Amino acid sequence: LRWLHDAGYRRLRGVDPSRTMSRLAALACSAAEVYWLQDPRESLASGSRFDVALLIGVLSSVPSVEARRDLVRRAADVLSPGGEVLIADFCVTRTADYQGRYASGGPEPFTFRSEEGLWIHHFEEGEIEELLGDAFEIQRKRALPVLSSHGRPLMGAVVSARLRVGS
């Protein structure tokens, strides 16, 4: 949010399923409205429309593919016509550390419990694009190395997509 504010955006609202990340975002950018979204089924915008929706590190902590699809649909519902969604999240990483985590028996492939006890999902190639469905047109996508919140190296993906007119 701070980066967006520094780039000239002024009407900023952030929501996050993590109380800690919500608090940190509010501290980093006092000009933004920041909310802790305790339940992903809660309302995201209370009637507002937005030009861009950012889902950064959010979808990986939503516990099922159905709930992730629902969150993407609800993000589409609050976008202005032709609005964009930017998703940045963690990808399947083929290191021994992560292969051990994936083998721990999560509710779906490449899903494991974090040290905090949360289910975390890592995305396979094409999985994020699949969540966007027919409502969005992919603009850009990129894979890049990132660090987890615990400092572990892994792969990440960034996908930018525009809401199709009439969606």
PDB file of N, CA and C in Angstrom, residues 112-147:
ATOM      1  N   PHE A 112       0.225 -27.515   3.214  1.00  0.00           N
ATOM      2  CA  PHE A 112       0.843 -27.977   4.460  1.00  0.00           C
ATOM      3  C   PHE A 112       0.495 -27.010   5.582  1.00  0.00           C
ATOM      4  N   ARG A 113       0.768 -27.422   6.807  1.00  0.00           N
ATOM      5  CA  ARG A 113       0.559 -26.539   7.970  1.00  0.00           C
ATOM      6  C   ARG A 113       1.817 -25.725   8.225  1.00  0.00           C
ATOM      7  N   SER A 114       1.616 -24.429   8.432  1.00  0.00           N
ATOM      8  CA  SER A 114       2.732 -23.540   8.771  1.00  0.00           C
ATOM      9  C   SER A 114       3.098 -23.726  10.243  1.00  0.00           C
ATOM     10  N   GLU A 115       4.176 -23.107  10.653  1.00  0.00           N
ATOM     11  CA  GLU A 115       4.580 -23.141  12.059  1.00  0.00           C
ATOM     12  C   GLU A 115       3.492 -22.579  12.969  1.00  0.00           C
ATOM     13  N   GLU A 116       2.665 -21.661  12.432  1.00  0.00           N
ATOM     14  CA  GLU A 116       1.580 -21.059  13.200  1.00  0.00           C
ATOM     15  C   GLU A 116       0.312 -21.917  13.197  1.00  0.00           C
ATOM     16  N   GLY A 117       0.348 -23.040  12.488  1.00  0.00           N
ATOM     17  CA  GLY A 117      -0.807 -23.934  12.444  1.00  0.00           C
ATOM     18  C   GLY A 117      -1.803 -23.636  11.335  1.00  0.00           C
ATOM     19  N   LEU A 118      -1.465 -22.732  10.420  1.00  0.00           N
ATOM     20  CA  LEU A 118      -2.353 -22.390   9.307  1.00  0.00           C
ATOM     21  C   LEU A 118      -2.082 -23.292   8.106  1.00  0.00           C
ATOM     22  N   TRP A 119      -3.135 -23.641   7.368  1.00  0.00           N
ATOM     23  CA  TRP A 119      -2.927 -24.360   6.114  1.00  0.00           C
ATOM     24  C   TRP A 119      -2.411 -23.373   5.079  1.00  0.00           C
ATOM     25  N   ILE A 120      -1.343 -23.739   4.387  1.00  0.00           N
ATOM     26  CA  ILE A 120      -0.738 -22.911   3.340  1.00  0.00           C
ATOM     27  C   ILE A 120      -0.704 -23.728   2.060  1.00  0.00           C
ATOM     28  N   HIS A 121      -1.137 -23.114   0.971  1.00  0.00           N
ATOM     29  CA  HIS A 121      -1.141 -23.782  -0.334  1.00  0.00           C
ATOM     30  C   HIS A 121      -0.113 -23.110  -1.238  1.00  0.00           C
ATOM     31  N   HIS A 122       0.674 -23.911  -1.939  1.00  0.00           N
ATOM     32  CA  HIS A 122       1.585 -23.402  -2.967  1.00  0.00           C
ATOM     33  C   HIS A 122       1.020 -23.782  -4.328  1.00  0.00           C
ATOM     34  N   PHE A 123       1.073 -22.860  -5.260  1.00  0.00           N
ATOM     35  CA  PHE A 123       0.416 -23.000  -6.547  1.00  0.00           C
ATOM     36  C   PHE A 123       1.294 -23.680  -7.588  1.00  0.00           C
ATOM     37  N   GLU A 124       0.693 -24.591  -8.334  1.00  0.00           N
ATOM     38  CA  GLU A 124       1.342 -25.198  -9.482  1.00  0.00           C
ATOM     39  C   GLU A 124       1.237 -24.231 -10.660  1.00  0.00           C
ATOM     40  N   GLU A 125       2.086 -24.423 -11.671  1.00  0.00           N
ATOM     41  CA  GLU A 125       2.041 -23.562 -12.848  1.00  0.00           C
ATOM     42  C   GLU A 125       0.653 -23.623 -13.486  1.00  0.00           C
ATOM     43  N   GLY A 126       0.083 -22.464 -13.766  1.00  0.00           N
ATOM     44  CA  GLY A 126      -1.221 -22.370 -14.390  1.00  0.00           C
ATOM     45  C   GLY A 126      -2.395 -22.366 -13.421  1.00  0.00           C
ATOM     46  N   GLU A 127      -2.161 -22.692 -12.166  1.00  0.00           N
ATOM     47  CA  GLU A 127      -3.259 -22.788 -11.197  1.00  0.00           C
ATOM     48  C   GLU A 127      -3.868 -21.418 -10.872  1.00  0.00           C
ATOM     49  N   ILE A 128      -3.044 -20.396 -10.759  1.00  0.00           N
ATOM     50  CA  ILE A 128      -3.572 -19.054 -10.484  1.00  0.00           C
ATOM     51  C   ILE A 128      -4.412 -18.572 -11.674  1.00  0.00           C
ATOM     52  N   GLU A 129      -3.898 -18.785 -12.874  1.00  0.00           N
ATOM     53  CA  GLU A 129      -4.639 -18.382 -14.067  1.00  0.00           C
ATOM     54  C   GLU A 129      -5.991 -19.110 -14.131  1.00  0.00           C
ATOM     55  N   GLU A 130      -6.014 -20.363 -13.729  1.00  0.00           N
ATOM     56  CA  GLU A 130      -7.257 -21.140 -13.715  1.00  0.00           C
ATOM     57  C   GLU A 130      -8.275 -20.534 -12.740  1.00  0.00           C
ATOM     58  N   LEU A 131      -7.799 -20.037 -11.594  1.00  0.00           N
ATOM     59  CA  LEU A 131      -8.701 -19.394 -10.635  1.00  0.00           C
ATOM     60  C   LEU A 131      -9.369 -18.155 -11.226  1.00  0.00           C
ATOM     61  N   LEU A 132      -8.671 -17.475 -12.121  1.00  0.00           N
ATOM     62  CA  LEU A 132      -9.212 -16.255 -12.729  1.00  0.00           C
ATOM     63  C   LEU A 132     -10.341 -16.558 -13.709  1.00  0.00           C
ATOM     64  N   GLY A 133     -10.369 -17.767 -14.235  1.00  0.00           N
ATOM     65  CA  GLY A 133     -11.466 -18.204 -15.093  1.00  0.00           C
ATOM     66  C   GLY A 133     -11.670 -17.326 -16.312  1.00  0.00           C
ATOM     67  N   ASP A 134     -12.900 -17.317 -16.797  1.00  0.00           N
ATOM     68  CA  ASP A 134     -13.243 -16.563 -18.009  1.00  0.00           C
ATOM     69  C   ASP A 134     -13.500 -15.086 -17.748  1.00  0.00           C
ATOM     70  N   ALA A 135     -13.598 -14.694 -16.478  1.00  0.00           N
ATOM     71  CA  ALA A 135     -13.923 -13.304 -16.150  1.00  0.00           C
ATOM     72  C   ALA A 135     -12.748 -12.360 -16.402  1.00  0.00           C
ATOM     73  N   PHE A 136     -11.539 -12.909 -16.464  1.00  0.00           N
ATOM     74  CA  PHE A 136     -10.348 -12.063 -16.594  1.00  0.00           C
ATOM     75  C   PHE A 136      -9.532 -12.437 -17.825  1.00  0.00           C
ATOM     76  N   GLU A 137      -8.847 -11.441 -18.360  1.00  0.00           N
ATOM     77  CA  GLU A 137      -7.877 -11.650 -19.429  1.00  0.00           C
ATOM     78  C   GLU A 137      -6.484 -11.410 -18.854  1.00  0.00           C
ATOM     79  N   ILE A 138      -5.624 -12.411 -18.933  1.00  0.00           N
ATOM     80  CA  ILE A 138      -4.270 -12.298 -18.390  1.00  0.00           C
ATOM     81  C   ILE A 138      -3.514 -11.215 -19.154  1.00  0.00           C
ATOM     82  N   GLN A 139      -2.914 -10.283 -18.427  1.00  0.00           N
ATOM     83  CA  GLN A 139      -2.116  -9.218 -19.033  1.00  0.00           C
ATOM     84  C   GLN A 139      -0.626  -9.549 -18.986  1.00  0.00           C
ATOM     85  N   ARG A 140      -0.190  -9.977 -17.796  1.00  0.00           N
ATOM     86  CA  ARG A 140       1.226 -10.295 -17.590  1.00  0.00           C
ATOM     87  C   ARG A 140       1.327 -11.396 -16.546  1.00  0.00           C
ATOM     88  N   LYS A 141       2.370 -12.215 -16.653  1.00  0.00           N
ATOM     89  CA  LYS A 141       2.660 -13.183 -15.595  1.00  0.00           C
ATOM     90  C   LYS A 141       4.168 -13.386 -15.539  1.00  0.00           C
ATOM     91  N   ARG A 142       4.622 -13.691 -14.344  1.00  0.00           N
ATOM     92  CA  ARG A 142       6.065 -13.784 -14.126  1.00  0.00           C
ATOM     93  C   ARG A 142       6.327 -14.688 -12.929  1.00  0.00           C
ATOM     94  N   ALA A 143       7.345 -15.526 -13.037  1.00  0.00           N
ATOM     95  CA  ALA A 143       7.817 -16.330 -11.904  1.00  0.00           C
ATOM     96  C   ALA A 143       9.109 -15.702 -11.413  1.00  0.00           C
ATOM     97  N   LEU A 144       9.311 -15.711 -10.102  1.00  0.00           N
ATOM     98  CA  LEU A 144      10.524 -15.116  -9.553  1.00  0.00           C
ATOM     99  C   LEU A 144      10.832 -15.720  -8.187  1.00  0.00           C
ATOM    100  N   PRO A 145      12.102 -15.730  -7.815  1.00  0.00           N
ATOM    101  CA  PRO A 145      12.453 -16.227  -6.478  1.00  0.00           C
ATOM    102  C   PRO A 145      12.049 -15.211  -5.409  1.00  0.00           C
ATOM    103  N   VAL A 146      11.512 -15.709  -4.293  1.00  0.00           N
ATOM    104  CA  VAL A 146      11.072 -14.858  -3.185  1.00  0.00           C
ATOM    105  C   VAL A 146      11.494 -15.512  -1.871  1.00  0.00           C
ATOM    106  N   LEU A 147      11.230 -14.828  -0.770  1.00  0.00           N
ATOM    107  CA  LEU A 147      11.456 -15.380   0.563  1.00  0.00           C
ATOM    108  C   LEU A 147      10.124 -15.483   1.288  1.00  0.00           C
TER     109      LEU A 147
END
